[in-house]
Coordinates of C-alpha atoms in Angstrom, one line a residue:
M1 CA -15.8 -72.1 107.9
K2 CA -13.0 -70.7 109.5
F3 CA -12.9 -67.0 110.6
L4 CA -16.1 -68.1 111.7
L5 CA -14.4 -70.7 113.6
F6 CA -11.9 -67.9 115.0
V7 CA -13.9 -65.3 115.8
F8 CA -16.4 -67.6 118.4
M9 CA -13.4 -68.6 120.5
F10 CA -12.6 -65.0 120.6
I11 CA -16.2 -63.4 122.3
S12 CA -15.9 -67.1 124.4
A13 CA -13.1 -65.8 125.5
F14 CA -13.9 -62.8 126.6
A15 CA -17.7 -63.3 126.8
F16 CA -18.2 -62.4 130.7
G17 CA -16.3 -59.7 130.4
Q18 CA -16.1 -57.4 133.7
Q19 CA -16.7 -54.0 134.1
V20 CA -13.6 -51.9 136.2
E21 CA -14.9 -50.0 139.3
V22 CA -12.8 -47.2 140.2
S23 CA -11.9 -46.8 144.5
K24 CA -9.9 -44.2 144.9
M25 CA -6.2 -42.2 142.9
E26 CA -4.0 -42.4 145.0
K27 CA -0.5 -40.2 144.6
V28 CA 2.3 -42.0 145.3
T29 CA 4.7 -40.1 148.0
I30 CA 8.0 -40.6 146.9
P31 CA 10.7 -40.0 148.8
G32 CA 12.9 -36.3 147.7
N33 CA 10.1 -35.4 146.3
Q34 CA 11.6 -36.4 142.6
K35 CA 10.2 -36.3 139.6
F36 CA 9.6 -39.6 138.0
Y37 CA 7.8 -40.9 134.7
H38 CA 6.6 -44.4 132.7
P39 CA 6.4 -46.6 136.0
Q40 CA 6.2 -50.1 135.1
F41 CA 6.0 -52.8 137.7
D42 CA 7.0 -56.4 138.7
H43 CA 4.5 -58.7 139.7
S44 CA 4.1 -58.6 142.8
G45 CA 2.8 -55.0 142.2
E46 CA 4.0 -53.8 145.3
K47 CA 7.3 -52.2 143.9
L48 CA 8.0 -50.0 140.5
L49 CA 10.4 -48.9 138.1
L50 CA 11.1 -45.1 137.4
T51 CA 12.7 -43.3 135.3
S52 CA 12.6 -39.8 134.2
E53 CA 11.0 -38.6 130.6
N54 CA 13.6 -39.2 128.3
Y55 CA 14.5 -42.9 129.5
Q56 CA 17.7 -41.6 131.3
G57 CA 18.7 -43.3 134.0
L58 CA 16.1 -46.2 136.6
H59 CA 14.6 -46.6 139.8
L60 CA 13.6 -49.0 141.7
L61 CA 10.8 -47.4 144.6
K62 CA 10.3 -50.8 147.3
L63 CA 5.5 -49.0 148.1
Q64 CA 5.8 -51.2 151.6
E65 CA 8.6 -49.4 152.7
N66 CA 8.9 -46.1 150.6
N67 CA 12.4 -47.6 150.0
L68 CA 13.5 -45.6 146.6
Q69 CA 17.2 -46.7 144.7
K70 CA 18.9 -46.4 142.5
I71 CA 20.0 -48.2 139.3
S72 CA 21.6 -47.2 136.7
D73 CA 22.3 -43.8 135.4
A74 CA 23.2 -44.4 132.0
D75 CA 21.1 -42.8 128.9
G76 CA 18.2 -44.8 128.1
A77 CA 18.4 -47.2 131.2
G78 CA 14.3 -46.8 131.4
Y79 CA 13.6 -47.7 127.9
S80 CA 11.7 -50.5 129.2
P81 CA 13.5 -52.8 131.4
K82 CA 12.6 -55.7 132.0
F83 CA 11.8 -58.3 136.5
S84 CA 12.8 -61.5 135.8
W85 CA 10.1 -64.2 137.1
N86 CA 11.3 -63.8 141.1
D87 CA 11.4 -59.8 140.3
E88 CA 15.7 -60.3 142.7
T89 CA 16.5 -59.1 139.1
V90 CA 15.7 -56.1 136.8
L91 CA 17.1 -56.8 133.2
F92 CA 17.8 -53.3 131.7
Q93 CA 19.1 -51.7 128.6
E94 CA 23.0 -48.8 128.6
Q95 CA 24.0 -46.5 125.6
E96 CA 26.5 -45.8 124.8
Y97 CA 28.3 -43.6 122.5
I98 CA 31.1 -44.5 120.4
E99 CA 33.3 -41.9 117.9
K100 CA 29.7 -40.5 118.0
R101 CA 28.3 -43.9 117.1
R102 CA 25.7 -45.4 119.4
F103 CA 25.9 -48.5 121.3
T104 CA 23.6 -50.7 123.3
K105 CA 24.5 -52.7 126.6
L106 CA 22.2 -55.2 128.1
K107 CA 22.5 -55.7 132.0
A108 CA 21.0 -57.1 135.3
W109 CA 21.1 -55.6 138.8
N110 CA 20.5 -58.1 141.8
L111 CA 18.2 -56.7 143.8
T112 CA 20.0 -58.1 147.6
T113 CA 23.2 -58.0 146.2
E114 CA 22.5 -55.0 144.3
N115 CA 25.2 -55.2 142.3
T116 CA 25.0 -55.5 138.6
R117 CA 26.8 -57.4 136.2
L118 CA 27.3 -56.7 132.4
I119 CA 24.8 -59.9 130.1
E120 CA 26.0 -58.2 126.9
P121 CA 28.4 -56.1 126.0
A122 CA 28.0 -52.9 123.6
V123 CA 26.6 -53.6 120.0
R124 CA 25.0 -51.4 117.7
N125 CA 21.1 -53.4 117.8
L126 CA 20.3 -54.6 120.8
S127 CA 15.7 -55.5 121.0
V128 CA 14.1 -54.3 124.6
P129 CA 14.7 -57.4 127.0
M130 CA 13.1 -60.2 126.9
I131 CA 12.1 -62.9 130.1
A132 CA 11.2 -67.1 129.5
G133 CA 11.4 -69.2 133.2
N134 CA 15.7 -68.5 134.0
R135 CA 16.7 -67.0 130.9
V136 CA 16.3 -63.5 129.6
L137 CA 16.2 -63.4 125.3
F138 CA 17.1 -60.8 123.7
R139 CA 18.1 -60.3 119.7
S140 CA 21.8 -58.4 118.8
D141 CA 23.9 -57.8 115.9
E142 CA 25.3 -61.9 116.3
G143 CA 20.5 -62.9 116.1
L144 CA 19.2 -64.8 119.0
K145 CA 19.8 -64.9 122.3
S146 CA 19.9 -65.5 125.6
A147 CA 21.6 -65.7 129.3
V148 CA 20.4 -67.8 132.4
V149 CA 19.9 -65.0 135.1
D150 CA 17.2 -66.8 137.6
E151 CA 18.1 -70.5 138.6
T152 CA 15.5 -71.1 140.5
Q153 CA 12.5 -71.8 138.0
P154 CA 12.6 -74.0 135.0
D155 CA 13.6 -72.8 132.0
R156 CA 10.4 -71.6 129.2
S157 CA 11.5 -72.8 125.4
D158 CA 8.1 -72.2 124.5
E159 CA 7.7 -68.6 125.6
I160 CA 5.6 -66.4 123.7
F161 CA 6.7 -62.6 122.7
A162 CA 5.6 -59.7 120.5
G163 CA 8.4 -57.4 119.8
I164 CA 9.0 -54.9 117.6
E165 CA 11.5 -55.1 114.3
N166 CA 12.6 -52.0 111.8
Q167 CA 8.4 -51.4 112.8
Q168 CA 7.1 -54.3 112.2
L169 CA 6.0 -57.0 114.0
V170 CA 7.7 -59.9 115.1
L171 CA 7.0 -62.6 117.3
Y172 CA 8.9 -64.8 118.8
R173 CA 8.7 -68.7 120.4
G174 CA 11.7 -70.4 121.6
E175 CA 13.9 -69.6 118.3
E176 CA 11.5 -69.8 115.9
R177 CA 10.9 -65.5 114.7
L178 CA 7.2 -64.3 112.8
V179 CA 6.8 -61.0 111.4
I180 CA 2.8 -61.3 111.7
K181 CA 1.4 -58.9 109.3
P182 CA -2.2 -57.8 110.2
Y183 CA -2.2 -54.7 108.4
E184 CA -0.3 -54.5 105.3
S185 CA 1.9 -51.2 105.4
E186 CA 1.3 -49.9 108.6
S187 CA 3.8 -48.6 111.4
Y188 CA 3.2 -50.5 115.0
I189 CA 4.0 -49.6 117.9
W190 CA 3.6 -51.0 121.8
P191 CA 2.9 -54.4 121.3
S192 CA 2.7 -57.2 124.2
V193 CA 1.2 -61.1 124.3
S194 CA -1.4 -61.9 126.6
P195 CA -1.4 -63.2 130.5
D196 CA -3.0 -66.3 128.5
R197 CA -0.8 -66.5 125.3
K198 CA -3.1 -66.7 122.8
H199 CA -3.5 -62.7 121.4
V200 CA -1.0 -59.8 120.0
L201 CA -2.3 -56.4 121.9
A202 CA -0.4 -53.7 119.6
Y203 CA -1.0 -49.8 118.2
A204 CA -0.4 -49.6 114.4
M205 CA 0.4 -45.9 113.6
G206 CA -2.9 -46.2 110.8
K207 CA -5.6 -47.9 112.4
G208 CA -5.1 -46.9 115.9
A209 CA -4.8 -50.2 119.1
F210 CA -5.5 -53.3 117.6
I211 CA -6.3 -57.3 118.7
S212 CA -5.3 -60.1 117.0
D213 CA -4.6 -63.7 117.2
L214 CA -1.6 -65.4 117.4
T215 CA -1.6 -64.9 113.1
G216 CA -2.2 -61.8 112.3
M217 CA -5.9 -61.9 111.9
V218 CA -7.2 -59.1 113.0
L219 CA -10.5 -60.1 116.3
A220 CA -11.1 -56.6 117.2
E221 CA -10.5 -52.9 116.2
L222 CA -9.7 -50.5 119.7
G223 CA -9.1 -47.5 117.9
Q224 CA -7.0 -44.6 118.9
I225 CA -6.4 -46.2 122.4
E226 CA -1.9 -45.0 123.4
A227 CA 0.0 -46.7 124.9
P228 CA -2.4 -49.8 125.7
V229 CA -1.8 -52.9 128.3
W230 CA -3.5 -55.8 129.5
A231 CA -5.5 -55.8 132.8
G232 CA -4.7 -59.6 132.8
N233 CA -7.1 -60.3 130.7
D234 CA -9.8 -59.5 130.3
F235 CA -9.7 -55.8 129.2
I236 CA -7.5 -53.8 127.6
V237 CA -6.0 -50.1 129.8
G238 CA -4.7 -47.7 127.4
M239 CA -4.8 -44.1 127.2
V240 CA -6.3 -41.9 125.2
T241 CA -4.6 -37.5 124.4
K242 CA -5.7 -34.8 123.0
D243 CA -3.4 -31.9 122.0
D244 CA -2.4 -29.1 119.9
G245 CA -0.2 -29.8 117.5
H246 CA 3.0 -28.7 120.2
Q247 CA 2.6 -30.5 124.1
I248 CA -0.4 -33.1 125.0
L249 CA -2.9 -30.5 126.5
E250 CA -5.7 -34.0 128.2
S251 CA -5.1 -37.3 128.4
S252 CA -8.0 -39.3 130.7
I253 CA -7.2 -43.4 131.4
V254 CA -9.0 -45.3 129.8
A255 CA -10.4 -49.1 130.4
V256 CA -11.4 -51.1 126.5
H257 CA -13.6 -54.5 126.5
P258 CA -12.1 -56.6 123.9
L259 CA -14.8 -57.9 122.7
S260 CA -17.7 -55.0 122.7
G261 CA -15.3 -52.3 122.1
E262 CA -17.3 -50.1 125.0
Q263 CA -15.0 -47.8 126.8
Q264 CA -14.7 -45.9 130.7
V265 CA -12.4 -43.9 132.1
L266 CA -11.3 -44.2 135.1
S267 CA -9.1 -41.3 135.7
S268 CA -10.3 -38.0 136.7
E269 CA -11.0 -35.4 134.4
N270 CA -8.3 -33.1 136.1
V271 CA -5.1 -34.7 136.0
I272 CA -3.5 -35.5 132.8
A273 CA -3.0 -39.5 133.5
M274 CA -0.4 -41.0 131.2
H275 CA 1.4 -44.1 130.0
P276 CA -0.1 -46.9 132.7
D277 CA 1.1 -49.8 133.4
V278 CA -1.3 -52.6 135.8
S279 CA -0.5 -54.6 138.6
A280 CA -4.4 -57.1 137.8
K281 CA -2.4 -59.3 141.1
T282 CA -2.8 -55.9 143.2
Q283 CA -6.4 -54.6 141.8
K284 CA -3.8 -50.9 140.8
I285 CA -3.4 -49.2 137.2
V286 CA -0.8 -46.8 138.1
F287 CA 0.5 -43.5 135.3
H288 CA 3.0 -40.7 135.4
T289 CA 1.7 -37.3 134.6
P290 CA 3.3 -34.4 132.8
D291 CA 4.4 -33.0 135.7
G292 CA 6.9 -36.0 136.9
E293 CA 3.8 -37.3 138.9
I294 CA 3.2 -41.0 139.4
W295 CA -0.7 -41.3 140.7
F296 CA -2.5 -44.9 141.7
I297 CA -5.9 -45.6 140.8
H298 CA -7.5 -48.3 143.0
Y299 CA -9.9 -50.1 140.6
Q300 CA -12.5 -53.7 140.9
L301 CA -14.0 -56.0 138.8
I302 CA -17.0 -56.4 138.7
R303 CA -20.0 -58.3 136.2

């Protein structure tokens, strides 16, 4: 009975799902025609973080001005950076080698002053940054830590995050840490929590993408949707790829309805579209191609 109640609540949350209609695809003009990868929106949908294919370096592109700013040249700087809630600070990592061992730092870059400050000095193990109100949370050699990065926002100690530790799926709520196991003996990547903080989206290596509740109960299996991300609470965006064992031959951006599992191909078939991110506020999806081009998919939701 308890399981049926969970399923009913999940169905109710998505019962009024919407279809995604693409209005146009648009190649983003990059100053100097530079190649970039792994684009990521800020909360306003008016800025992008860009990096290289192997995550070396990090740049900020202001879309309205078409202004490109360098944040860092360091290795690892482009791996899962985060904007503060007011979009005025970028949290990012930098990797360095000391006596042939890799260490990672956490830094904060301010958009107004263009100054960078050190948040966490070089440690052997450092999680990607997680933003909770006015703080950045991260896990280092010393355990879970936090630092204030945005004085304009209230503290949100009850914020929920999903992360990966030793290929396990972990939820954080304040200082609490919970390992959840949607599937036994699986390794996980690409974790995230829905904007309403009710569901977890991730990819199990032997199963594919799925949605679970906050206890790890699987509510929907989405199949081989790689790099899945939330597009608001209504649908999931990811990529479906084909390869020859060495390189990707085809890749499409798809929208997936969480309840029905129905897929809609959003990108053009003549473009190899990879690693999407979504701005539900501006109704745009951004992705990169193997050649380092950045593209937008403009969409609207229709019932």
